[in-house]
Amino acid sequence: MLQAGTEIDTSEALTERQQAVLDAALRLLVEEGDNLTMTAVARRASCSKETLYKWFGDRDGLLTATVQWQASKVRVVPVDGKGLDLASLTVSLERFASDWLKVISSDTSIALNRVAVGHAGSGKDDLGAIVLENGRFALAKRLKPVLEAGRQAGFLDFSDAETAFRTFFGLVARDVQIRLLLGDRLELTDAAIGGDAVRATQQFLALYGAKTGPQGP
Amino acid sequence: MLQAGTEIDTSEALTERQQAVLDAALRLLVEEGDNLTMTAVARRASCSKETLYKWFGDRDGLLTATVQWQASKVRVVPVDGKGLDLASLTVSLERFASDWLKVISSDTSIALNRVAVGHAGSGKDDLGAIVLENGRFALAKRLKPVLEAGRQAGFLDFSDAETAFRTFFGLVARDVQIRLLLGDRLELTDAAIGGDAVRATQQFLALYGAKTGPQGP
DNA sequence: ACAGAACCGTAACGTACGGTACGCGGACTC
DNA sequence: GAGTCCGCGTACCGTACGTTACGGTTCTGT
């Protein structure tokens, strides 16, 4: 599916200064999109181009480092499936949905996805794979245990966790991400996100909720 | 939401030759992505660069013309909501789902969406708006009458057609489009598309099917 | 048949930008 | 305080590509 080796190792030992430079690059990426120049990054980060090249090799290297740097910042806490009841499962799902909507509607996510999509055509770098690995696939890895726990506890009924996850994903994201990526103004207030999260969760439970309760026949 | 004036007028009176040139540009766009050069287009189309510039103004003009040209090619037949029963509604939805999956997984759609997404950041042109208008919004315009007819006939139950449509959209597309755009290899066989279409339709009917039949209490 | 336009092929120009080289100042070592 | 290293600022180079210009060829209307 995805070639191996796209996982991020945060042990890359980035110095303070390098992180600052990457942050500057990230801000510039959000503002300028893919047409940011090395000179602009150097100026914004108050460093020399030579340093940029020494540290990151070339432009693509800088871009990948920036994307990985942002990815490494959004590490999240795993959830525990202990002592699960329907209410806590529901809030878990709602929380996942709300978090995900917040992420994909954030400026940095949009910018990052834009450049990754743009680069995905010409196989020069693996930006697309990196974004995918830290976005959609990371979400699946975090959510699936919750789904499994829900099934174990008898609240959910599905045969394939992957399919169930993708349905949940679709119910949450719908057309939001593609519209945002394509430049549609689509202001998502916190209230709207919250509403969508509970709607998606309710729909998901309606589709995959076990007909029989946890102590069913 | 989207600024006005993004609708496509096919009455742009493109000559045979111009269409051929745009077809060449389109093929090149699919192969090369956004880094296609004017020289390459001229060579592929066996025309001179001067002609390119005379006809389309500049590079962005050529790109927009190409996108509009492709968009104009996928005009579809409207459906009639007459004599509706549950079976025909179901096949209609399945057909929409299957068609949509075929579209978003096609090479040209992926390439077009890629360049449009890439250009969406820097507001130089309206590629994103054009793609959106002829993709997601065109789909909504075609599908909503079907949904309304289904409600009228008593098979569907929803308060807002827009919300219902977006749910259907999410159930059908799920993570397919973003994964493809980001370069994930994701071969969609015709069989898989067909299966997804019926699954999405069933799920949609489970969520929005009227509890009471057409002759309900 | 002939004038004129439309168009092809290619050469040329300008520029933006990726990448490199060099000089300088500050920090740290001994 | 001399030597060394790191990094900033800047000037510079090479190239790719958008855009324009021009001579030759084909099409079109009369």
Short mmCIF file of C-alpha atoms (C1' of nucleotides) in Angstrom, two decimals:
data_model
loop_
_atom_site.label_atom_id
_atom_site.label_comp_id
_atom_site.label_asym_id
_atom_site.label_seq_id
_atom_site.Cartn_x
_atom_site.Cartn_y
_atom_site.Cartn_z
CA MET A 1 0.00 0.00 0.00
CA LEU A 2 2.58 2.49 1.15
CA GLN A 3 6.20 1.72 0.75
CA ALA A 4 7.99 1.07 3.98
CA GLY A 5 10.29 3.52 5.66
CA THR A 6 7.89 6.37 5.92
CA GLU A 7 7.53 6.22 9.64
CA ILE A 8 8.81 9.19 11.51
CA ASP A 9 11.60 8.84 13.99
CA THR A 10 11.45 11.75 16.34
CA SER A 11 14.92 10.76 17.53
CA GLU A 12 16.31 12.75 14.63
CA ALA A 13 18.06 14.94 17.19
CA LEU A 14 16.99 18.34 16.00
CA THR A 15 18.69 21.14 17.84
CA GLU A 16 16.74 24.05 19.29
CA ARG A 17 17.87 26.26 16.48
CA GLN A 18 16.93 23.78 13.82
CA GLN A 19 13.47 23.45 15.28
CA ALA A 20 13.14 27.21 15.22
CA VAL A 21 14.16 27.24 11.57
CA LEU A 22 11.62 24.54 10.77
CA ASP A 23 8.95 26.47 12.61
CA ALA A 24 9.74 29.48 10.50
CA ALA A 25 9.59 27.35 7.38
CA LEU A 26 6.26 25.98 8.53
CA ARG A 27 4.78 29.41 9.07
CA LEU A 28 6.01 30.45 5.68
CA LEU A 29 4.57 27.33 4.15
CA VAL A 30 1.18 28.19 5.59
CA GLU A 31 1.39 31.69 4.21
CA GLU A 32 2.97 31.11 0.84
CA GLY A 33 2.10 27.55 -0.02
CA ASP A 34 4.50 25.59 -2.13
CA ASN A 35 5.99 28.61 -3.78
CA LEU A 36 8.11 29.57 -0.84
CA THR A 37 11.71 30.18 -1.75
CA MET A 38 14.83 29.15 0.09
CA THR A 39 15.80 32.79 0.37
CA ALA A 40 12.48 33.59 2.00
CA VAL A 41 12.92 30.81 4.52
CA ALA A 42 16.44 31.94 5.28
CA ARG A 43 15.29 35.51 5.77
CA ARG A 44 12.32 34.53 7.90
CA ALA A 45 14.44 32.23 10.05
CA SER A 46 17.29 34.72 10.20
CA CYS A 47 19.74 32.16 8.99
CA SER A 48 21.85 31.80 5.91
CA LYS A 49 20.96 29.75 2.90
CA GLU A 50 24.20 27.87 3.30
CA THR A 51 23.07 26.69 6.71
CA LEU A 52 19.78 25.58 5.21
CA TYR A 53 21.58 23.49 2.66
CA LYS A 54 24.05 22.10 5.13
CA TRP A 55 21.29 21.02 7.48
CA PHE A 56 18.63 19.79 5.08
CA GLY A 57 20.46 18.95 1.89
CA ASP A 58 18.18 20.62 -0.60
CA ARG A 59 14.76 22.13 -0.97
CA ASP A 60 12.95 18.83 -0.83
CA GLY A 61 14.89 17.92 2.26
CA LEU A 62 13.79 21.10 3.94
CA LEU A 63 10.20 20.43 2.99
CA THR A 64 10.24 16.87 4.26
CA ALA A 65 11.94 17.94 7.45
CA THR A 66 9.27 20.59 7.93
CA VAL A 67 6.45 18.15 7.38
CA GLN A 68 8.00 15.59 9.71
CA TRP A 69 8.62 18.27 12.28
CA GLN A 70 4.98 19.27 12.27
CA ALA A 71 3.97 15.62 12.35
CA SER A 72 6.14 14.96 15.37
CA LYS A 73 4.38 17.75 17.21
CA VAL A 74 0.97 16.14 17.15
CA ARG A 75 1.77 12.95 18.99
CA VAL A 76 -1.25 12.03 21.03
CA VAL A 77 -2.09 9.99 24.04
CA PRO A 78 -3.39 6.47 23.49
CA VAL A 79 -6.79 5.64 24.91
CA ASP A 80 -7.44 2.75 27.20
CA GLY A 81 -10.34 0.45 26.58
CA LYS A 82 -10.81 -0.43 30.23
CA GLY A 83 -14.09 -0.10 32.01
CA LEU A 84 -16.02 0.75 28.88
CA ASP A 85 -19.65 1.65 28.86
CA LEU A 86 -21.78 3.01 26.05
CA ALA A 87 -21.55 6.57 27.28
CA SER A 88 -17.78 6.60 27.44
CA LEU A 89 -17.54 4.93 24.04
CA THR A 90 -19.79 7.61 22.65
CA VAL A 91 -17.76 10.45 24.04
CA SER A 92 -14.59 8.77 22.82
CA LEU A 93 -15.94 8.64 19.31
CA GLU A 94 -17.23 12.16 19.51
CA ARG A 95 -13.86 13.30 20.71
CA PHE A 96 -12.08 11.56 17.87
CA ALA A 97 -14.47 13.10 15.39
CA SER A 98 -14.13 16.56 16.83
CA ASP A 99 -10.35 16.34 17.01
CA TRP A 100 -10.11 15.14 13.47
CA LEU A 101 -12.34 17.90 12.16
CA LYS A 102 -10.28 20.44 14.03
CA VAL A 103 -7.11 19.05 12.52
CA ILE A 104 -8.20 18.91 8.90
CA SER A 105 -9.67 22.38 9.09
CA SER A 106 -6.57 23.93 10.59
CA ASP A 107 -4.45 26.23 8.49
CA THR A 108 -1.30 24.19 8.88
CA SER A 109 -2.98 20.94 7.98
CA ILE A 110 -4.46 22.49 4.88
CA ALA A 111 -1.13 23.95 3.84
CA LEU A 112 0.74 20.73 4.48
CA ASN A 113 -1.77 18.63 2.64
CA ARG A 114 -1.68 21.06 -0.26
CA VAL A 115 2.03 20.77 -0.80
CA ALA A 116 1.95 17.02 -0.21
CA VAL A 117 -0.79 16.58 -2.79
CA GLY A 118 1.07 18.81 -5.18
CA HIS A 119 4.22 16.77 -4.81
CA ALA A 120 2.47 13.43 -4.97
CA GLY A 121 2.44 13.47 -8.73
CA SER A 122 6.15 13.64 -9.40
CA GLY A 123 7.71 11.00 -7.18
CA LYS A 124 10.54 13.20 -6.02
CA ASP A 125 9.86 12.92 -2.32
CA ASP A 126 7.48 11.08 -0.03
CA LEU A 127 5.56 14.00 1.34
CA GLY A 128 2.27 12.36 0.51
CA ALA A 129 3.25 9.17 2.27
CA ILE A 130 4.42 11.08 5.32
CA VAL A 131 1.26 13.11 5.58
CA LEU A 132 -0.86 10.05 5.05
CA GLU A 133 1.05 8.07 7.62
CA ASN A 134 0.73 10.76 10.25
CA GLY A 135 -2.79 11.72 9.32
CA ARG A 136 -5.30 9.20 8.12
CA PHE A 137 -3.31 6.10 9.12
CA ALA A 138 -2.30 7.41 12.51
CA LEU A 139 -5.96 8.12 13.17
CA ALA A 140 -6.89 4.59 12.21
CA LYS A 141 -4.24 3.14 14.48
CA ARG A 142 -5.57 5.15 17.39
CA LEU A 143 -9.22 4.58 16.72
CA LYS A 144 -9.26 0.90 15.92
CA PRO A 145 -8.47 -0.21 19.48
CA VAL A 146 -11.43 1.81 20.63
CA LEU A 147 -13.65 0.15 18.09
CA GLU A 148 -12.35 -3.27 19.04
CA ALA A 149 -12.95 -2.52 22.69
CA GLY A 150 -16.45 -1.41 21.83
CA ARG A 151 -17.06 -4.66 20.02
CA GLN A 152 -15.51 -6.67 22.84
CA ALA A 153 -17.82 -4.95 25.29
CA GLY A 154 -20.77 -5.78 23.06
CA PHE A 155 -21.68 -2.25 22.01
CA LEU A 156 -20.46 -2.47 18.46
CA ASP A 157 -21.00 -5.07 15.81
CA PHE A 158 -18.74 -5.30 12.80
CA SER A 159 -16.68 -7.92 11.09
CA ASP A 160 -13.87 -5.78 9.76
CA ALA A 161 -12.40 -3.00 11.84
CA GLU A 162 -10.88 -1.38 8.80
CA THR A 163 -14.22 -1.07 7.06
CA ALA A 164 -15.86 0.22 10.21
CA PHE A 165 -13.13 2.79 10.62
CA ARG A 166 -13.43 3.97 7.04
CA THR A 167 -17.16 4.40 7.47
CA PHE A 168 -16.61 6.45 10.57
CA PHE A 169 -14.00 8.45 8.71
CA GLY A 170 -16.44 9.15 5.91
CA LEU A 171 -19.23 10.12 8.26
CA VAL A 172 -16.95 12.57 10.03
CA ALA A 173 -14.99 14.12 7.20
CA ARG A 174 -17.59 13.97 4.42
CA ASP A 175 -16.64 16.65 1.90
CA VAL A 176 -14.88 18.94 4.33
CA GLN A 177 -11.27 18.17 3.54
CA ILE A 178 -11.48 18.21 -0.23
CA ARG A 179 -13.48 21.43 -0.17
CA LEU A 180 -10.96 23.11 2.08
CA LEU A 181 -8.04 21.86 0.02
CA LEU A 182 -9.67 23.19 -3.12
CA GLY A 183 -10.00 26.60 -1.54
CA ASP A 184 -13.65 26.61 -0.57
CA ARG A 185 -14.28 29.02 2.25
CA LEU A 186 -15.98 26.85 4.81
CA GLU A 187 -15.81 28.33 8.25
CA LEU A 188 -16.07 25.61 10.84
CA THR A 189 -16.95 27.11 14.16
CA ASP A 190 -16.33 25.10 17.28
CA ALA A 191 -20.06 24.73 17.63
CA ALA A 192 -20.43 23.35 14.12
CA ILE A 193 -17.59 20.93 14.70
CA GLY A 194 -19.14 19.75 17.92
CA GLY A 195 -22.47 19.27 16.23
CA ASP A 196 -20.94 17.35 13.37
CA ALA A 197 -19.04 15.17 15.81
CA VAL A 198 -22.15 14.06 17.65
CA ARG A 199 -24.09 13.63 14.41
CA ALA A 200 -21.34 11.47 12.91
CA THR A 201 -21.09 9.45 16.09
CA GLN A 202 -24.84 8.90 16.25
CA GLN A 203 -24.91 7.81 12.63
CA PHE A 204 -22.00 5.49 13.19
CA LEU A 205 -23.69 3.94 16.21
CA ALA A 206 -26.87 3.58 14.23
CA LEU A 207 -24.97 1.63 11.59
CA TYR A 208 -22.61 -0.39 13.74
CA GLY A 209 -24.25 -0.44 17.15
CA ALA A 210 -24.92 -3.96 18.34
CA LYS A 211 -28.58 -4.88 18.13
CA THR A 212 -28.11 -6.82 21.33
CA GLY A 213 -26.74 -5.07 24.38
CA PRO A 214 -23.59 -6.19 26.16
CA GLN A 215 -25.51 -8.93 28.01
CA GLY A 216 -27.56 -9.98 24.99
CA PRO A 217 -28.59 -13.57 24.18
CA MET B 1 -19.33 30.09 -0.26
CA LEU B 2 -17.80 30.20 -3.67
CA GLN B 3 -17.50 33.45 -5.46
CA ALA B 4 -19.83 33.79 -8.38
CA GLY B 5 -18.74 33.52 -11.96
CA THR B 6 -17.15 30.13 -11.73
CA GLU B 7 -19.79 28.40 -13.76
CA ILE B 8 -18.61 27.00 -17.00
CA ASP B 9 -20.08 28.25 -20.20
CA THR B 10 -19.54 25.63 -22.84
CA SER B 11 -20.53 28.27 -25.38
CA GLU B 12 -16.94 29.43 -25.31
CA ALA B 13 -16.77 28.43 -28.97
CA LEU B 14 -13.67 26.34 -28.99
CA THR B 15 -12.60 25.34 -32.46
CA GLU B 16 -11.75 21.74 -33.32
CA ARG B 17 -8.07 22.54 -33.27
CA GLN B 18 -8.25 24.27 -29.92
CA GLN B 19 -10.01 21.29 -28.42
CA ALA B 20 -7.27 19.05 -29.77
CA VAL B 21 -4.66 21.29 -28.19
CA LEU B 22 -6.49 21.19 -24.87
CA ASP B 23 -6.75 17.43 -25.09
CA ALA B 24 -3.01 17.25 -25.57
CA ALA B 25 -2.51 19.56 -22.63
CA LEU B 26 -4.81 17.38 -20.58
CA ARG B 27 -2.91 14.21 -21.40
CA LEU B 28 0.31 15.95 -20.55
CA LEU B 29 -1.18 17.18 -17.30
CA VAL B 30 -2.05 13.65 -16.34
CA GLU B 31 1.46 12.48 -17.11
CA GLU B 32 3.53 15.34 -15.79
CA GLY B 33 1.38 16.96 -13.19
CA ASP B 34 1.71 20.67 -12.61
CA ASN B 35 5.25 20.80 -13.88
CA LEU B 36 4.31 20.64 -17.49
CA THR B 37 5.96 23.31 -19.58
CA MET B 38 4.52 25.40 -22.32
CA THR B 39 7.15 24.00 -24.67
CA ALA B 40 6.06 20.48 -23.85
CA VAL B 41 2.43 21.31 -24.51
CA ALA B 42 3.31 22.98 -27.79
CA ARG B 43 5.38 20.01 -28.86
CA ARG B 44 2.77 17.49 -27.82
CA ALA B 45 0.02 19.41 -29.54
CA SER B 46 2.14 20.10 -32.59
CA CYS B 47 1.45 23.76 -32.35
CA SER B 48 3.57 26.80 -31.74
CA LYS B 49 3.96 28.50 -28.44
CA GLU B 50 2.86 31.72 -30.03
CA THR B 51 -0.47 30.12 -30.79
CA LEU B 52 -0.74 28.92 -27.24
CA TYR B 53 -0.22 32.42 -25.93
CA LYS B 54 -2.52 33.99 -28.49
CA TRP B 55 -5.32 31.59 -27.63
CA PHE B 56 -5.02 31.28 -23.89
CA GLY B 57 -3.17 34.36 -22.74
CA ASP B 58 -0.65 32.77 -20.44
CA ARG B 59 0.13 29.57 -18.62
CA ASP B 60 -2.65 29.98 -16.11
CA GLY B 61 -5.07 30.66 -18.91
CA LEU B 62 -4.07 27.43 -20.59
CA LEU B 63 -4.50 25.53 -17.35
CA THR B 64 -7.93 26.96 -16.66
CA ALA B 65 -9.01 26.32 -20.21
CA THR B 66 -7.83 22.75 -19.91
CA VAL B 67 -9.69 22.19 -16.66
CA GLN B 68 -12.85 23.76 -18.05
CA TRP B 69 -12.53 21.72 -21.19
CA GLN B 70 -12.36 18.50 -19.22
CA ALA B 71 -15.23 19.67 -17.05
CA SER B 72 -17.38 20.40 -20.07
CA LYS B 73 -16.85 16.85 -21.28
CA VAL B 74 -18.56 15.21 -18.32
CA ARG B 75 -21.96 16.72 -18.70
CA VAL B 76 -24.46 14.12 -17.66
CA VAL B 77 -28.07 13.31 -18.19
CA PRO B 78 -30.50 14.47 -15.52
CA VAL B 79 -32.61 11.85 -13.83
CA ASP B 80 -36.35 11.98 -13.64
CA GLY B 81 -38.09 11.36 -10.38
CA LYS B 82 -41.23 10.00 -11.98
CA GLY B 83 -42.67 6.63 -11.13
CA LEU B 84 -40.34 6.05 -8.22
CA ASP B 85 -40.25 2.89 -6.22
CA LEU B 86 -37.76 1.78 -3.61
CA ALA B 87 -35.89 -0.46 -6.00
CA SER B 88 -35.36 2.21 -8.60
CA LEU B 89 -34.33 4.70 -5.93
CA THR B 90 -31.80 2.19 -4.69
CA VAL B 91 -30.30 1.57 -8.08
CA SER B 92 -30.19 5.31 -8.70
CA LEU B 93 -28.20 5.85 -5.54
CA GLU B 94 -25.95 2.92 -6.28
CA ARG B 95 -25.36 4.27 -9.73
CA PHE B 96 -24.47 7.70 -8.38
CA ALA B 97 -22.11 6.16 -5.89
CA SER B 98 -20.44 3.95 -8.45
CA ASP B 99 -20.11 6.76 -10.97
CA TRP B 100 -18.62 9.05 -8.39
CA LEU B 101 -16.08 6.49 -7.25
CA LYS B 102 -15.11 5.86 -10.84
CA VAL B 103 -14.63 9.57 -11.39
CA ILE B 104 -12.53 10.33 -8.35
CA SER B 105 -10.32 7.33 -8.95
CA SER B 106 -9.69 8.14 -12.58
CA ASP B 107 -6.28 9.35 -13.61
CA THR B 108 -7.53 12.60 -15.08
CA SER B 109 -9.59 13.46 -12.03
CA ILE B 110 -6.63 12.84 -9.76
CA ALA B 111 -4.33 14.92 -11.91
CA LEU B 112 -6.83 17.75 -12.20
CA ASN B 113 -7.56 17.79 -8.50
CA ARG B 114 -3.85 17.76 -7.78
CA VAL B 115 -3.10 20.87 -9.77
CA ALA B 116 -6.23 22.57 -8.51
CA VAL B 117 -5.31 21.86 -4.91
CA GLY B 118 -1.79 23.02 -5.56
CA HIS B 119 -3.02 26.28 -7.02
CA ALA B 120 -5.65 26.85 -4.39
CA GLY B 121 -3.15 28.38 -2.02
CA SER B 122 -1.97 31.27 -4.14
CA GLY B 123 -5.09 32.97 -5.40
CA LYS B 124 -3.78 33.39 -8.93
CA ASP B 125 -6.53 31.48 -10.65
CA ASP B 126 -9.79 29.77 -9.76
CA LEU B 127 -8.87 26.23 -10.59
CA GLY B 128 -10.07 25.03 -7.22
CA ALA B 129 -13.40 26.73 -7.62
CA ILE B 130 -13.83 25.32 -11.10
CA VAL B 131 -13.03 21.78 -10.04
CA LEU B 132 -15.28 22.09 -7.04
CA GLU B 133 -18.12 23.49 -9.09
CA ASN B 134 -17.94 20.73 -11.66
CA GLY B 135 -17.21 17.99 -9.17
CA ARG B 136 -18.67 17.98 -5.74
CA PHE B 137 -21.28 20.72 -6.37
CA ALA B 138 -22.37 19.35 -9.71
CA LEU B 139 -22.88 16.01 -8.02
CA ALA B 140 -25.00 17.62 -5.34
CA LYS B 141 -27.11 19.40 -7.92
CA ARG B 142 -27.79 16.14 -9.70
CA LEU B 143 -28.36 14.03 -6.63
CA LYS B 144 -30.55 16.31 -4.58
CA PRO B 145 -33.58 16.03 -6.89
CA VAL B 146 -33.35 12.27 -6.51
CA LEU B 147 -33.25 12.59 -2.75
CA GLU B 148 -36.18 14.98 -2.79
CA ALA B 149 -38.13 12.65 -4.99
CA GLY B 150 -37.33 9.83 -2.62
CA ARG B 151 -38.64 11.87 0.26
CA GLN B 152 -41.70 12.92 -1.69
CA ALA B 153 -42.43 9.29 -2.42
CA GLY B 154 -42.05 8.48 1.25
CA PHE B 155 -38.95 6.36 1.05
CA LEU B 156 -36.56 8.83 2.58
CA ASP B 157 -36.81 10.93 5.68
CA PHE B 158 -34.62 13.97 6.17
CA SER B 159 -35.06 17.59 6.99
CA ASP B 160 -32.17 19.07 5.07
CA ALA B 161 -31.27 17.78 1.65
CA GLU B 162 -27.81 19.31 1.91
CA THR B 163 -27.00 17.39 5.06
CA ALA B 164 -28.38 14.20 3.61
CA PHE B 165 -26.32 14.65 0.51
CA ARG B 166 -23.14 15.27 2.46
CA THR B 167 -23.73 12.12 4.46
CA PHE B 168 -24.17 10.15 1.29
CA PHE B 169 -21.04 11.76 -0.08
CA GLY B 170 -19.09 10.75 2.99
CA LEU B 171 -20.38 7.20 2.95
CA VAL B 172 -19.37 6.82 -0.66
CA ALA B 173 -16.05 8.60 -0.84
CA ARG B 174 -14.75 7.95 2.69
CA ASP B 175 -10.96 8.24 2.54
CA VAL B 176 -10.59 7.29 -1.08
CA GLN B 177 -10.05 10.70 -2.64
CA ILE B 178 -7.57 12.08 -0.15
CA ARG B 179 -5.56 8.86 -0.21
CA LEU B 180 -5.40 8.87 -3.97
CA LEU B 181 -4.48 12.54 -4.08
CA LEU B 182 -1.71 11.92 -1.59
CA GLY B 183 -0.30 9.20 -3.79
CA ASP B 184 -1.52 6.12 -1.99
CA ARG B 185 -1.69 3.18 -4.35
CA LEU B 186 -5.27 2.05 -3.97
CA GLU B 187 -6.42 -0.03 -6.87
CA LEU B 188 -10.16 0.15 -7.17
CA THR B 189 -11.39 -2.68 -9.30
CA ASP B 190 -14.82 -2.45 -10.84
CA ALA B 191 -15.96 -5.13 -8.45
CA ALA B 192 -14.72 -3.21 -5.43
CA ILE B 193 -16.41 -0.05 -6.67
CA GLY B 194 -19.64 -1.92 -7.18
CA GLY B 195 -19.46 -3.40 -3.71
CA ASP B 196 -18.72 -0.04 -2.14
CA ALA B 197 -21.60 1.50 -4.02
CA VAL B 198 -24.16 -0.96 -2.68
CA ARG B 199 -22.66 -0.78 0.81
CA ALA B 200 -22.79 3.00 0.86
CA THR B 201 -26.34 2.95 -0.47
CA GLN B 202 -27.48 0.44 2.11
CA GLN B 203 -25.89 2.46 4.88
CA PHE B 204 -27.49 5.62 3.59
CA LEU B 205 -30.88 3.97 3.44
CA ALA B 206 -30.38 2.63 6.94
CA LEU B 207 -29.76 6.18 8.14
CA TYR B 208 -32.27 8.10 6.08
CA GLY B 209 -34.81 5.51 5.04
CA ALA B 210 -38.30 6.41 6.18
CA LYS B 211 -39.49 4.28 9.08
CA THR B 212 -42.93 4.37 7.55
CA GLY B 213 -43.35 3.17 4.00
CA PRO B 214 -44.88 5.32 1.29
CA GLN B 215 -48.40 4.39 2.51
CA GLY B 216 -47.56 4.83 6.18
CA PRO B 217 -50.01 5.90 8.91
"C1'" DA C 1 -3.93 32.98 -58.71
"C1'" DC C 2 -2.81 35.94 -55.19
"C1'" DA C 3 -3.05 38.74 -50.88
"C1'" DG C 4 -3.48 38.21 -46.29
"C1'" DA C 5 -4.15 35.85 -42.20
"C1'" DA C 6 -3.31 31.97 -39.33
"C1'" DC C 7 -0.07 29.01 -37.74
"C1'" DC C 8 4.27 26.18 -37.14
"C1'" DG C 9 9.10 25.68 -35.61
"C1'" DT C 10 12.66 27.65 -33.33
"C1'" DA C 11 15.65 30.95 -31.60
"C1'" DA C 12 16.23 34.53 -28.30
"C1'" DC C 13 15.33 37.24 -24.00
"C1'" DG C 14 14.44 38.04 -19.09
"C1'" DT C 15 13.89 36.50 -14.78
"C1'" DA C 16 13.26 33.85 -10.78
"C1'" DC C 17 15.20 30.67 -8.01
"C1'" DG C 18 17.94 26.55 -6.49
"C1'" DG C 19 22.41 25.87 -5.21
"C1'" DT C 20 27.44 27.46 -4.05
"C1'" DA C 21 31.36 30.40 -2.58
"C1'" DC C 22 33.31 33.83 0.30
"C1'" DG C 23 34.00 37.21 3.96
"C1'" DC C 24 33.01 38.41 8.56
"C1'" DG C 25 31.74 38.23 13.55
"C1'" DG C 26 31.00 35.82 17.72
"C1'" DA C 27 31.85 31.82 20.86
"C1'" DC C 28 34.57 28.44 22.62
"C1'" DT C 29 39.22 26.08 23.53
"C1'" DC C 30 43.96 26.10 25.07
"C1'" DG D 1 45.27 36.29 22.82
"C1'" DA D 2 45.80 33.02 18.72
"C1'" DG D 3 43.36 29.31 16.50
"C1'" DT D 4 39.19 27.05 15.16
"C1'" DC D 5 34.49 26.35 14.26
"C1'" DC D 6 29.79 27.71 13.45
"C1'" DG D 7 26.66 30.40 11.42
"C1'" DC D 8 24.97 34.95 9.31
"C1'" DG D 9 24.75 37.91 5.27
"C1'" DT D 10 25.46 38.47 0.60
"C1'" DA D 11 27.08 38.13 -3.79
"C1'" DC D 12 27.33 34.99 -7.47
"C1'" DC D 13 26.48 31.14 -10.96
"C1'" DG D 14 23.73 28.04 -13.82
"C1'" DT D 15 19.62 26.74 -15.46
"C1'" DA D 16 14.89 26.08 -16.40
"C1'" DC D 17 11.07 28.10 -18.05
"C1'" DG D 18 7.61 31.73 -19.19
"C1'" DT D 19 7.18 34.95 -22.69
"C1'" DT D 20 8.25 37.24 -27.02
"C1'" DA D 21 9.99 37.77 -31.76
"C1'" DC D 22 10.73 36.21 -36.39
"C1'" DG D 23 11.09 33.66 -40.77
"C1'" DG D 24 8.81 30.16 -43.35
"C1'" DT D 25 4.58 27.46 -44.61
"C1'" DT D 26 -0.22 26.34 -45.09
"C1'" DC D 27 -4.92 27.71 -45.29
"C1'" DT D 28 -8.77 30.96 -46.90
"C1'" DG D 29 -11.42 34.14 -49.30
"C1'" DT D 30 -12.06 36.48 -53.59
#
